[in-house]
Amino acid sequence: MVAMMVVMMVAREFIVFYEKETMKNLRFCPKPVAVILCACAITLSAWSCGREIPEDAAPLDQDSRLGRAIIPPTAAAAPLPLTQVRPPDIINTPEVPNPKEVELSAIEIETITLINRARTNRSLPALIVEPKLMSMANHWASHYAALRQHAQLVPGSEYAHNVCSPVATAAEAVQIWLSSRDSQAALNIKDPIFKYIGVGAAFSDSGYWYVFFR
């Protein structure tokens, strides 16, 4: 409505100006312009009057008044499925002695449990979780998982250790170590001189296991 009134006022001024001036003193003819402006005003008025606005229509927000597109809200995205791997946990049980309360993943707990069961079945004491050995095992497992190469023994290591890849589960890794009675890996698990253990498992194309003994 305000725009229509402004257009009408401008048109009237053009008409008055036309009546006072002669055509030879003008560089352009304002009367046709005034006629066009009047026509625009009439059209705008008819459009405004004929437009129906629903009673329940919400008031325009700032973005609408400024001409920016309003993107309707979309439905909330479905939550991603939770990973099957549990977060690190602190446990200290007869099968997983952990007096220093090292955080252990579910896979690490399972590996230590299986190794200690193999020892206790032979009347050997369970190996105790040690932070330094855990750090070393995790480092080397992650290293070879990133390279996607078969895990290899750490040259010059002062600690006995078992490696295994590519395998998918802790049970598979421990079974491979124990399957050959005279292998060094089996001897490490059954050696009564060892008291401490560190386990690392990492995954890329498959699983990579490292176990250090001291």
PDB file of C-alpha atoms in Angstrom:
ATOM      1  CA  MET A   1       0.000   0.000   0.000  1.00  0.00           C
ATOM      2  CA  VAL A   2       2.828   2.426   0.833  1.00  0.00           C
ATOM      3  CA  ALA A   3       4.541   1.638  -2.463  1.00  0.00           C
ATOM      4  CA  MET A   4       1.332   2.373  -4.370  1.00  0.00           C
ATOM      5  CA  MET A   5       0.969   5.794  -2.698  1.00  0.00           C
ATOM      6  CA  VAL A   6       4.572   6.690  -3.519  1.00  0.00           C
ATOM      7  CA  VAL A   7       4.089   5.756  -7.181  1.00  0.00           C
ATOM      8  CA  MET A   8       0.892   7.798  -7.402  1.00  0.00           C
ATOM      9  CA  MET A   9       2.594  10.866  -5.872  1.00  0.00           C
ATOM     10  CA  VAL A  10       5.492  10.651  -8.321  1.00  0.00           C
ATOM     11  CA  ALA A  11       3.095  10.314 -11.252  1.00  0.00           C
ATOM     12  CA  ARG A  12       1.160  13.398 -10.122  1.00  0.00           C
ATOM     13  CA  GLU A  13       4.341  15.446  -9.891  1.00  0.00           C
ATOM     14  CA  PHE A  14       5.266  14.464 -13.435  1.00  0.00           C
ATOM     15  CA  ILE A  15       1.869  15.548 -14.716  1.00  0.00           C
ATOM     16  CA  VAL A  16       2.119  18.930 -12.986  1.00  0.00           C
ATOM     17  CA  PHE A  17       5.625  19.400 -14.357  1.00  0.00           C
ATOM     18  CA  TYR A  18       4.361  18.600 -17.861  1.00  0.00           C
ATOM     19  CA  GLU A  19       1.639  21.219 -17.706  1.00  0.00           C
ATOM     20  CA  LYS A  20       4.099  23.978 -16.724  1.00  0.00           C
ATOM     21  CA  GLU A  21       6.840  23.286 -19.282  1.00  0.00           C
ATOM     22  CA  THR A  22       6.768  23.303 -23.022  1.00  0.00           C
ATOM     23  CA  MET A  23       7.968  20.346 -25.029  1.00  0.00           C
ATOM     24  CA  LYS A  24      10.819  22.256 -26.692  1.00  0.00           C
ATOM     25  CA  ASN A  25      12.503  22.978 -23.393  1.00  0.00           C
ATOM     26  CA  LEU A  26      12.478  19.336 -22.341  1.00  0.00           C
ATOM     27  CA  ARG A  27      14.935  16.636 -23.251  1.00  0.00           C
ATOM     28  CA  PHE A  28      12.347  13.928 -22.715  1.00  0.00           C
ATOM     29  CA  CYS A  29       8.606  13.679 -22.526  1.00  0.00           C
ATOM     30  CA  PRO A  30       7.455  13.152 -18.921  1.00  0.00           C
ATOM     31  CA  LYS A  31       3.759  12.574 -19.672  1.00  0.00           C
ATOM     32  CA  PRO A  32       4.224   9.036 -21.042  1.00  0.00           C
ATOM     33  CA  VAL A  33       6.352   8.316 -18.023  1.00  0.00           C
ATOM     34  CA  ALA A  34       3.583   9.520 -15.767  1.00  0.00           C
ATOM     35  CA  VAL A  35       1.076   7.357 -17.587  1.00  0.00           C
ATOM     36  CA  ILE A  36       3.321   4.323 -17.125  1.00  0.00           C
ATOM     37  CA  LEU A  37       3.756   5.068 -13.424  1.00  0.00           C
ATOM     38  CA  CYS A  38       0.006   5.371 -12.985  1.00  0.00           C
ATOM     39  CA  ALA A  39      -0.541   2.057 -14.684  1.00  0.00           C
ATOM     40  CA  CYS A  40       2.038   0.458 -12.361  1.00  0.00           C
ATOM     41  CA  ALA A  41       0.295   1.972  -9.348  1.00  0.00           C
ATOM     42  CA  ILE A  42      -3.086   0.612 -10.446  1.00  0.00           C
ATOM     43  CA  THR A  43      -1.646  -2.838 -11.064  1.00  0.00           C
ATOM     44  CA  LEU A  44       0.112  -2.857  -7.692  1.00  0.00           C
ATOM     45  CA  SER A  45      -3.096  -1.770  -5.974  1.00  0.00           C
ATOM     46  CA  ALA A  46      -5.138  -4.493  -7.642  1.00  0.00           C
ATOM     47  CA  TRP A  47      -2.574  -7.140  -6.737  1.00  0.00           C
ATOM     48  CA  SER A  48      -2.435  -5.998  -3.105  1.00  0.00           C
ATOM     49  CA  CYS A  49      -6.181  -5.938  -2.713  1.00  0.00           C
ATOM     50  CA  GLY A  50      -6.776  -9.263  -4.402  1.00  0.00           C
ATOM     51  CA  ARG A  51      -4.090 -11.168  -2.522  1.00  0.00           C
ATOM     52  CA  GLU A  52      -5.453 -13.515   0.107  1.00  0.00           C
ATOM     53  CA  ILE A  53      -3.395 -14.106   3.207  1.00  0.00           C
ATOM     54  CA  PRO A  54      -4.322 -17.140   5.298  1.00  0.00           C
ATOM     55  CA  GLU A  55      -5.430 -16.300   8.804  1.00  0.00           C
ATOM     56  CA  ASP A  56      -2.968 -18.757  10.285  1.00  0.00           C
ATOM     57  CA  ALA A  57      -0.011 -17.505   8.236  1.00  0.00           C
ATOM     58  CA  ALA A  58       3.082 -16.891  10.330  1.00  0.00           C
ATOM     59  CA  PRO A  59       4.665 -13.406  10.182  1.00  0.00           C
ATOM     60  CA  LEU A  60       7.631 -13.047   7.870  1.00  0.00           C
ATOM     61  CA  ASP A  61      10.956 -13.380   9.554  1.00  0.00           C
ATOM     62  CA  GLN A  62      14.003 -11.246   8.879  1.00  0.00           C
ATOM     63  CA  ASP A  63      15.346 -13.543   6.149  1.00  0.00           C
ATOM     64  CA  SER A  64      12.025 -13.471   4.280  1.00  0.00           C
ATOM     65  CA  ARG A  65      11.827  -9.662   4.381  1.00  0.00           C
ATOM     66  CA  LEU A  66      15.357  -9.410   2.999  1.00  0.00           C
ATOM     67  CA  GLY A  67      14.607 -11.826   0.190  1.00  0.00           C
ATOM     68  CA  ARG A  68      16.885 -14.617   1.358  1.00  0.00           C
ATOM     69  CA  ALA A  69      15.720 -18.135   0.712  1.00  0.00           C
ATOM     70  CA  ILE A  70      14.386 -19.967   3.728  1.00  0.00           C
ATOM     71  CA  ILE A  71      15.485 -23.587   3.902  1.00  0.00           C
ATOM     72  CA  PRO A  72      12.819 -25.655   5.657  1.00  0.00           C
ATOM     73  CA  PRO A  73      14.073 -27.679   8.590  1.00  0.00           C
ATOM     74  CA  THR A  74      14.806 -31.268   7.737  1.00  0.00           C
ATOM     75  CA  ALA A  75      14.025 -34.281   9.846  1.00  0.00           C
ATOM     76  CA  ALA A  76      16.640 -35.095  12.454  1.00  0.00           C
ATOM     77  CA  ALA A  77      19.248 -37.495  11.151  1.00  0.00           C
ATOM     78  CA  ALA A  78      19.109 -40.975  12.570  1.00  0.00           C
ATOM     79  CA  PRO A  79      21.873 -41.598  15.115  1.00  0.00           C
ATOM     80  CA  LEU A  80      24.844 -43.544  13.869  1.00  0.00           C
ATOM     81  CA  PRO A  81      25.028 -47.116  15.147  1.00  0.00           C
ATOM     82  CA  LEU A  82      27.280 -47.534  18.116  1.00  0.00           C
ATOM     83  CA  THR A  83      30.570 -49.241  17.485  1.00  0.00           C
ATOM     84  CA  GLN A  84      30.809 -52.824  18.605  1.00  0.00           C
ATOM     85  CA  VAL A  85      34.178 -52.169  20.253  1.00  0.00           C
ATOM     86  CA  ARG A  86      33.796 -51.095  23.851  1.00  0.00           C
ATOM     87  CA  PRO A  87      35.758 -48.088  25.091  1.00  0.00           C
ATOM     88  CA  PRO A  88      38.824 -48.717  27.263  1.00  0.00           C
ATOM     89  CA  ASP A  89      38.012 -50.026  30.691  1.00  0.00           C
ATOM     90  CA  ILE A  90      39.920 -50.582  33.931  1.00  0.00           C
ATOM     91  CA  ILE A  91      39.610 -54.059  35.351  1.00  0.00           C
ATOM     92  CA  ASN A  92      41.698 -56.004  37.823  1.00  0.00           C
ATOM     93  CA  THR A  93      40.715 -59.661  38.036  1.00  0.00           C
ATOM     94  CA  PRO A  94      42.557 -62.956  38.646  1.00  0.00           C
ATOM     95  CA  GLU A  95      42.614 -63.570  34.890  1.00  0.00           C
ATOM     96  CA  VAL A  96      43.653 -59.997  34.116  1.00  0.00           C
ATOM     97  CA  PRO A  97      45.827 -58.807  37.019  1.00  0.00           C
ATOM     98  CA  ASN A  98      46.070 -55.041  36.587  1.00  0.00           C
ATOM     99  CA  PRO A  99      47.261 -53.478  39.852  1.00  0.00           C
ATOM    100  CA  LYS A 100      48.403 -50.262  38.115  1.00  0.00           C
ATOM    101  CA  GLU A 101      44.917 -49.818  36.616  1.00  0.00           C
ATOM    102  CA  VAL A 102      45.937 -49.537  32.992  1.00  0.00           C
ATOM    103  CA  GLU A 103      43.018 -48.798  30.665  1.00  0.00           C
ATOM    104  CA  LEU A 104      42.398 -51.828  28.477  1.00  0.00           C
ATOM    105  CA  SER A 105      40.255 -52.283  25.392  1.00  0.00           C
ATOM    106  CA  ALA A 106      37.891 -55.243  25.133  1.00  0.00           C
ATOM    107  CA  ILE A 107      40.256 -56.916  22.645  1.00  0.00           C
ATOM    108  CA  GLU A 108      43.242 -56.468  24.937  1.00  0.00           C
ATOM    109  CA  ILE A 109      41.294 -57.881  27.869  1.00  0.00           C
ATOM    110  CA  GLU A 110      40.274 -60.896  25.802  1.00  0.00           C
ATOM    111  CA  THR A 111      43.849 -61.531  24.619  1.00  0.00           C
ATOM    112  CA  ILE A 112      45.295 -61.332  28.129  1.00  0.00           C
ATOM    113  CA  THR A 113      42.515 -63.555  29.459  1.00  0.00           C
ATOM    114  CA  LEU A 114      43.180 -66.273  26.875  1.00  0.00           C
ATOM    115  CA  ILE A 115      46.931 -66.195  27.444  1.00  0.00           C
ATOM    116  CA  ASN A 116      46.558 -66.367  31.213  1.00  0.00           C
ATOM    117  CA  ARG A 117      44.093 -69.240  30.929  1.00  0.00           C
ATOM    118  CA  ALA A 118      46.648 -71.135  28.896  1.00  0.00           C
ATOM    119  CA  ARG A 119      49.166 -70.511  31.679  1.00  0.00           C
ATOM    120  CA  THR A 120      46.916 -71.350  34.622  1.00  0.00           C
ATOM    121  CA  ASN A 121      45.901 -74.592  32.870  1.00  0.00           C
ATOM    122  CA  ARG A 122      49.587 -75.505  33.201  1.00  0.00           C
ATOM    123  CA  SER A 123      49.712 -74.404  36.853  1.00  0.00           C
ATOM    124  CA  LEU A 124      51.587 -71.190  35.968  1.00  0.00           C
ATOM    125  CA  PRO A 125      50.755 -67.811  37.542  1.00  0.00           C
ATOM    126  CA  ALA A 126      48.801 -65.283  35.498  1.00  0.00           C
ATOM    127  CA  LEU A 127      50.843 -62.533  33.857  1.00  0.00           C
ATOM    128  CA  ILE A 128      50.394 -59.020  35.256  1.00  0.00           C
ATOM    129  CA  VAL A 129      49.561 -56.053  33.020  1.00  0.00           C
ATOM    130  CA  GLU A 130      52.471 -53.595  32.803  1.00  0.00           C
ATOM    131  CA  PRO A 131      52.065 -50.065  31.365  1.00  0.00           C
ATOM    132  CA  LYS A 132      55.438 -49.973  29.582  1.00  0.00           C
ATOM    133  CA  LEU A 133      54.846 -53.286  27.812  1.00  0.00           C
ATOM    134  CA  MET A 134      51.313 -52.183  26.895  1.00  0.00           C
ATOM    135  CA  SER A 135      52.679 -49.014  25.322  1.00  0.00           C
ATOM    136  CA  MET A 136      55.291 -50.915  23.313  1.00  0.00           C
ATOM    137  CA  ALA A 137      52.778 -53.496  22.094  1.00  0.00           C
ATOM    138  CA  ASN A 138      50.280 -50.863  20.997  1.00  0.00           C
ATOM    139  CA  HIS A 139      52.979 -48.897  19.207  1.00  0.00           C
ATOM    140  CA  TRP A 140      54.157 -51.798  17.081  1.00  0.00           C
ATOM    141  CA  ALA A 141      50.673 -53.123  16.361  1.00  0.00           C
ATOM    142  CA  SER A 142      49.594 -49.688  15.138  1.00  0.00           C
ATOM    143  CA  HIS A 143      52.805 -49.320  13.146  1.00  0.00           C
ATOM    144  CA  TYR A 144      52.308 -52.471  11.090  1.00  0.00           C
ATOM    145  CA  ALA A 145      48.563 -51.939  10.772  1.00  0.00           C
ATOM    146  CA  ALA A 146      49.286 -48.565   9.174  1.00  0.00           C
ATOM    147  CA  LEU A 147      51.792 -50.163   6.789  1.00  0.00           C
ATOM    148  CA  ARG A 148      49.446 -53.090   6.107  1.00  0.00           C
ATOM    149  CA  GLN A 149      52.408 -55.439   6.232  1.00  0.00           C
ATOM    150  CA  HIS A 150      52.749 -58.732   8.031  1.00  0.00           C
ATOM    151  CA  ALA A 151      53.744 -58.072  11.618  1.00  0.00           C
ATOM    152  CA  GLN A 152      57.417 -58.767  12.272  1.00  0.00           C
ATOM    153  CA  LEU A 153      59.547 -59.309  15.343  1.00  0.00           C
ATOM    154  CA  VAL A 154      61.093 -56.134  16.693  1.00  0.00           C
ATOM    155  CA  PRO A 155      64.848 -56.365  15.996  1.00  0.00           C
ATOM    156  CA  GLY A 156      67.060 -55.896  19.018  1.00  0.00           C
ATOM    157  CA  SER A 157      64.171 -55.899  21.485  1.00  0.00           C
ATOM    158  CA  GLU A 158      65.179 -56.706  25.038  1.00  0.00           C
ATOM    159  CA  TYR A 159      61.770 -58.273  25.638  1.00  0.00           C
ATOM    160  CA  ALA A 160      60.387 -61.545  24.324  1.00  0.00           C
ATOM    161  CA  HIS A 161      57.330 -60.945  22.185  1.00  0.00           C
ATOM    162  CA  ASN A 162      54.766 -62.672  20.002  1.00  0.00           C
ATOM    163  CA  VAL A 163      53.398 -61.250  16.757  1.00  0.00           C
ATOM    164  CA  CYS A 164      50.489 -62.341  14.611  1.00  0.00           C
ATOM    165  CA  SER A 165      48.824 -61.037  11.442  1.00  0.00           C
ATOM    166  CA  PRO A 166      46.551 -61.011   9.605  1.00  0.00           C
ATOM    167  CA  VAL A 167      43.958 -62.330  12.020  1.00  0.00           C
ATOM    168  CA  ALA A 168      40.505 -61.109  12.976  1.00  0.00           C
ATOM    169  CA  THR A 169      40.090 -62.128  16.622  1.00  0.00           C
ATOM    170  CA  ALA A 170      42.080 -62.567  19.802  1.00  0.00           C
ATOM    171  CA  ALA A 171      41.071 -66.225  19.981  1.00  0.00           C
ATOM    172  CA  GLU A 172      42.522 -66.823  16.520  1.00  0.00           C
ATOM    173  CA  ALA A 173      45.796 -65.122  17.407  1.00  0.00           C
ATOM    174  CA  VAL A 174      46.287 -67.045  20.657  1.00  0.00           C
ATOM    175  CA  GLN A 175      45.339 -70.307  18.965  1.00  0.00           C
ATOM    176  CA  ILE A 176      47.985 -69.741  16.294  1.00  0.00           C
ATOM    177  CA  TRP A 177      50.631 -69.124  18.965  1.00  0.00           C
ATOM    178  CA  LEU A 178      49.714 -72.250  20.905  1.00  0.00           C
ATOM    179  CA  SER A 179      49.125 -74.545  17.944  1.00  0.00           C
ATOM    180  CA  SER A 180      52.818 -75.398  17.601  1.00  0.00           C
ATOM    181  CA  ARG A 181      54.095 -76.678  20.932  1.00  0.00           C
ATOM    182  CA  ASP A 182      57.741 -76.043  20.141  1.00  0.00           C
ATOM    183  CA  SER A 183      57.362 -72.603  18.573  1.00  0.00           C
ATOM    184  CA  GLN A 184      58.935 -69.641  20.321  1.00  0.00           C
ATOM    185  CA  ALA A 185      55.526 -68.004  20.601  1.00  0.00           C
ATOM    186  CA  ALA A 186      54.123 -70.989  22.498  1.00  0.00           C
ATOM    187  CA  LEU A 187      57.235 -71.144  24.691  1.00  0.00           C
ATOM    188  CA  ASN A 188      56.853 -67.448  25.560  1.00  0.00           C
ATOM    189  CA  ILE A 189      53.287 -68.003  26.750  1.00  0.00           C
ATOM    190  CA  LYS A 190      54.269 -71.054  28.833  1.00  0.00           C
ATOM    191  CA  ASP A 191      57.573 -69.728  30.174  1.00  0.00           C
ATOM    192  CA  PRO A 192      57.446 -69.606  34.008  1.00  0.00           C
ATOM    193  CA  ILE A 193      60.134 -66.919  34.161  1.00  0.00           C
ATOM    194  CA  PHE A 194      57.828 -64.223  32.793  1.00  0.00           C
ATOM    195  CA  LYS A 195      55.672 -62.234  35.210  1.00  0.00           C
ATOM    196  CA  TYR A 196      54.410 -59.286  33.161  1.00  0.00           C
ATOM    197  CA  ILE A 197      52.559 -58.802  29.879  1.00  0.00           C
ATOM    198  CA  GLY A 198      51.643 -56.053  27.431  1.00  0.00           C
ATOM    199  CA  VAL A 199      49.185 -56.506  24.561  1.00  0.00           C
ATOM    200  CA  GLY A 200      48.492 -54.369  21.508  1.00  0.00           C
ATOM    201  CA  ALA A 201      45.970 -54.970  18.737  1.00  0.00           C
ATOM    202  CA  ALA A 202      45.315 -52.694  15.774  1.00  0.00           C
ATOM    203  CA  PHE A 203      43.182 -53.001  12.652  1.00  0.00           C
ATOM    204  CA  SER A 204      43.383 -51.784   9.073  1.00  0.00           C
ATOM    205  CA  ASP A 205      42.890 -54.382   6.342  1.00  0.00           C
ATOM    206  CA  SER A 206      43.015 -57.004   9.105  1.00  0.00           C
ATOM    207  CA  GLY A 207      44.107 -57.449  12.710  1.00  0.00           C
ATOM    208  CA  TYR A 208      47.683 -57.053  13.944  1.00  0.00           C
ATOM    209  CA  TRP A 209      48.674 -58.451  17.356  1.00  0.00           C
ATOM    210  CA  TYR A 210      51.737 -57.818  19.496  1.00  0.00           C
ATOM    211  CA  VAL A 211      52.358 -59.299  22.939  1.00  0.00           C
ATOM    212  CA  PHE A 212      55.420 -58.426  25.018  1.00  0.00           C
ATOM    213  CA  PHE A 213      56.604 -60.509  27.991  1.00  0.00           C
ATOM    214  CA  ARG A 214      58.914 -59.668  30.873  1.00  0.00           C
TER     215      ARG A 214
END
